[in-house]
């Protein structure tokens, strides 16, 4: 449907302008993004933020360290002082007779972390005529424009348009499952009775199902009345992301699955009025007639919690025994079991090689409430391994799963868990592939490691228990593949190097594939294609049916009678 008050504009001619950072032609910009007014653009180069009033195109997408005000007049940004943070050295081997080294600050568990400060800069020409502390926590600032004929009195912090209310997500009890986070409105000055203005708050919720995401509105005046805006709104869409215009007149809706993703713009007052920005018609046409896998969701009861399972099964899966590939993630706070659309190499393996795929969300996933997420963080691996193995045991009982052909795949934390699962079992799994696995949390990011394991100096035993390096003797006879880029700045190659050193000492059975000068995400097209072919070939070889081995492993009826 089309909005009656909207008119589609013709595509404008594209104009290419250069950012021209100070370093010259070979400079690499870390991040660039539009502001909220006109053609404002800010970009990050060598850790500094540059503001450019007129630009035409967004350059990169990553996590920014700056935030625009709604009117585009101010920019808040972080400054990070890494001077006391230890330096990480990553060698680059290609392109010269001698390797070159890249140094960058990287705080590992127990080391000095950076100091962070927050600043706000006014992008318009202004004067400050007065600064006064209102209380021990509030500051008032009077601003004058350059002509000095307009002034603004600002109270810091500002929470709402009139500064009288602010909003938080706070845990609230919800039945026997414990506390869940809900939106709460609080007055900035609780001693003064006041009534909040009538307006709607918008939020994403898992109320329909844990694997879905729908957009809701809620009237905060009187009875908390909520309405699902996206339920049954678009065909084959249950997992959404939304972005609102500054005045909340319109919102952009990203349908991420289970069907082919699409992007639409909706009228906030009447969401059924919308225009389609992108419907991925070429992809939909390409998938027509293809043997796409069938998706099944299951919830399994465990000790005081539920385990959630997503199965991707090739067509006709009940006709014969299938090998099983478990995609392991398990990062605290992540969610693998969703209705998001995906069409990567695992789905290709499922469709072309008749392999069942499985994803598992244990007790620490999102959307589970405060009670579930408050498990002992020091049991970083043991509880997650227990949850994964509990689901594997259930999967092995399915009549169409071949319990002798089960493989694991994981990257980073998922690779870590895959190796931990191998070590916790005695050749239960036929093989495993671990990409850039974390092997020792003392070598990993301080922010992550210390959040879940504490400081290494105080929790030495916890770090040893969590480390894969202490389990190499249990991995000796397991069949697994390691893949790692030597220039990985997220999970340093040092993790794999330490593991390989110990695997060699115990004469372990493993395969290895390195990608010189590649990072955590492979950039070179040939590297990406090679890694995918390597994984598919390795897993296909591992999981393919071998009639000779089957006849040896399965005794005939006469032998069983004996």
mmCIF file of N, CA and C in Angstrom, residues 23 64-65 110 134 152 204 246 253 259 281 310 313 333 340 343 347 378 395 477 481 486 491 546:
data_model
loop_
_atom_site.group_PDB
_atom_site.id
_atom_site.type_symbol
_atom_site.label_atom_id
_atom_site.label_comp_id
_atom_site.label_asym_id
_atom_site.label_seq_id
_atom_site.Cartn_x
_atom_site.Cartn_y
_atom_site.Cartn_z
ATOM 1 N N UNK A 23 45.910 12.048 6.470
ATOM 2 C CA UNK A 23 47.048 11.189 6.135
ATOM 3 C C UNK A 23 47.279 11.016 4.644
ATOM 4 N N UNK A 64 29.564 3.151 16.530
ATOM 5 C CA UNK A 64 30.145 4.488 16.682
ATOM 6 C C UNK A 64 30.456 4.789 18.135
ATOM 7 N N UNK A 65 31.341 5.754 18.343
ATOM 8 C CA UNK A 65 31.636 6.251 19.683
ATOM 9 C C UNK A 65 31.194 7.699 19.795
ATOM 10 N N UNK A 110 42.855 -8.801 33.498
ATOM 11 C CA UNK A 110 43.803 -8.474 34.543
ATOM 12 C C UNK A 110 44.743 -7.332 34.232
ATOM 13 N N UNK A 134 23.280 23.264 40.147
ATOM 14 C CA UNK A 134 21.980 23.310 40.807
ATOM 15 C C UNK A 134 22.004 22.452 42.061
ATOM 16 N N UNK A 152 19.667 30.094 25.601
ATOM 17 C CA UNK A 152 19.045 28.847 26.032
ATOM 18 C C UNK A 152 19.592 28.488 27.403
ATOM 19 N N UNK A 204 10.209 -3.368 21.133
ATOM 20 C CA UNK A 204 10.178 -4.707 20.557
ATOM 21 C C UNK A 204 9.996 -5.720 21.678
ATOM 22 N N UNK A 246 12.611 11.268 13.579
ATOM 23 C CA UNK A 246 12.794 12.077 14.798
ATOM 24 C C UNK A 246 11.488 12.518 15.456
ATOM 25 N N UNK A 253 10.499 -0.256 8.969
ATOM 26 C CA UNK A 253 10.357 -1.601 9.505
ATOM 27 C C UNK A 253 11.220 -2.555 8.692
ATOM 28 N N UNK A 259 10.613 -15.280 6.261
ATOM 29 C CA UNK A 259 10.668 -15.183 4.812
ATOM 30 C C UNK A 259 11.823 -14.316 4.356
ATOM 31 N N UNK A 281 13.062 -8.956 -4.423
ATOM 32 C CA UNK A 281 12.396 -9.785 -5.433
ATOM 33 C C UNK A 281 13.363 -10.721 -6.158
ATOM 34 N N UNK A 310 16.329 -25.124 17.524
ATOM 35 C CA UNK A 310 15.903 -24.853 16.152
ATOM 36 C C UNK A 310 16.529 -25.902 15.249
ATOM 37 N N UNK A 313 15.812 -28.929 8.526
ATOM 38 C CA UNK A 313 15.799 -30.298 8.011
ATOM 39 C C UNK A 313 15.568 -30.301 6.505
ATOM 40 N N UNK A 333 24.088 -13.876 26.640
ATOM 41 C CA UNK A 333 23.243 -12.794 26.162
ATOM 42 C C UNK A 333 22.893 -12.860 24.694
ATOM 43 N N UNK A 340 14.845 -15.523 12.202
ATOM 44 C CA UNK A 340 15.545 -14.720 11.205
ATOM 45 C C UNK A 340 15.887 -15.556 9.973
ATOM 46 N N UNK A 343 20.713 -17.769 4.812
ATOM 47 C CA UNK A 343 21.020 -18.606 3.656
ATOM 48 C C UNK A 343 22.539 -18.582 3.450
ATOM 49 N N UNK A 347 23.235 -23.705 5.476
ATOM 50 C CA UNK A 347 21.979 -24.049 4.813
ATOM 51 C C UNK A 347 22.242 -24.772 3.494
ATOM 52 N N UNK A 378 30.673 -17.485 36.657
ATOM 53 C CA UNK A 378 31.970 -18.163 36.652
ATOM 54 C C UNK A 378 31.891 -19.555 36.028
ATOM 55 N N UNK A 395 18.349 -35.201 20.721
ATOM 56 C CA UNK A 395 18.390 -35.309 19.263
ATOM 57 C C UNK A 395 18.765 -36.716 18.812
ATOM 58 N N UNK A 477 42.571 -37.655 20.801
ATOM 59 C CA UNK A 477 42.034 -38.616 19.839
ATOM 60 C C UNK A 477 40.782 -38.108 19.125
ATOM 61 N N UNK A 481 38.978 -29.619 13.092
ATOM 62 C CA UNK A 481 39.633 -28.686 12.177
ATOM 63 C C UNK A 481 39.694 -27.317 12.823
ATOM 64 N N UNK A 486 45.708 -14.994 10.684
ATOM 65 C CA UNK A 486 46.864 -14.628 11.515
ATOM 66 C C UNK A 486 46.805 -13.185 11.997
ATOM 67 N N UNK A 491 39.962 -12.213 18.242
ATOM 68 C CA UNK A 491 40.494 -13.404 18.910
ATOM 69 C C UNK A 491 41.871 -13.622 18.310
ATOM 70 N N UNK A 546 29.297 -44.241 5.362
ATOM 71 C CA UNK A 546 30.267 -45.249 4.932
ATOM 72 C C UNK A 546 29.660 -46.630 5.177
#
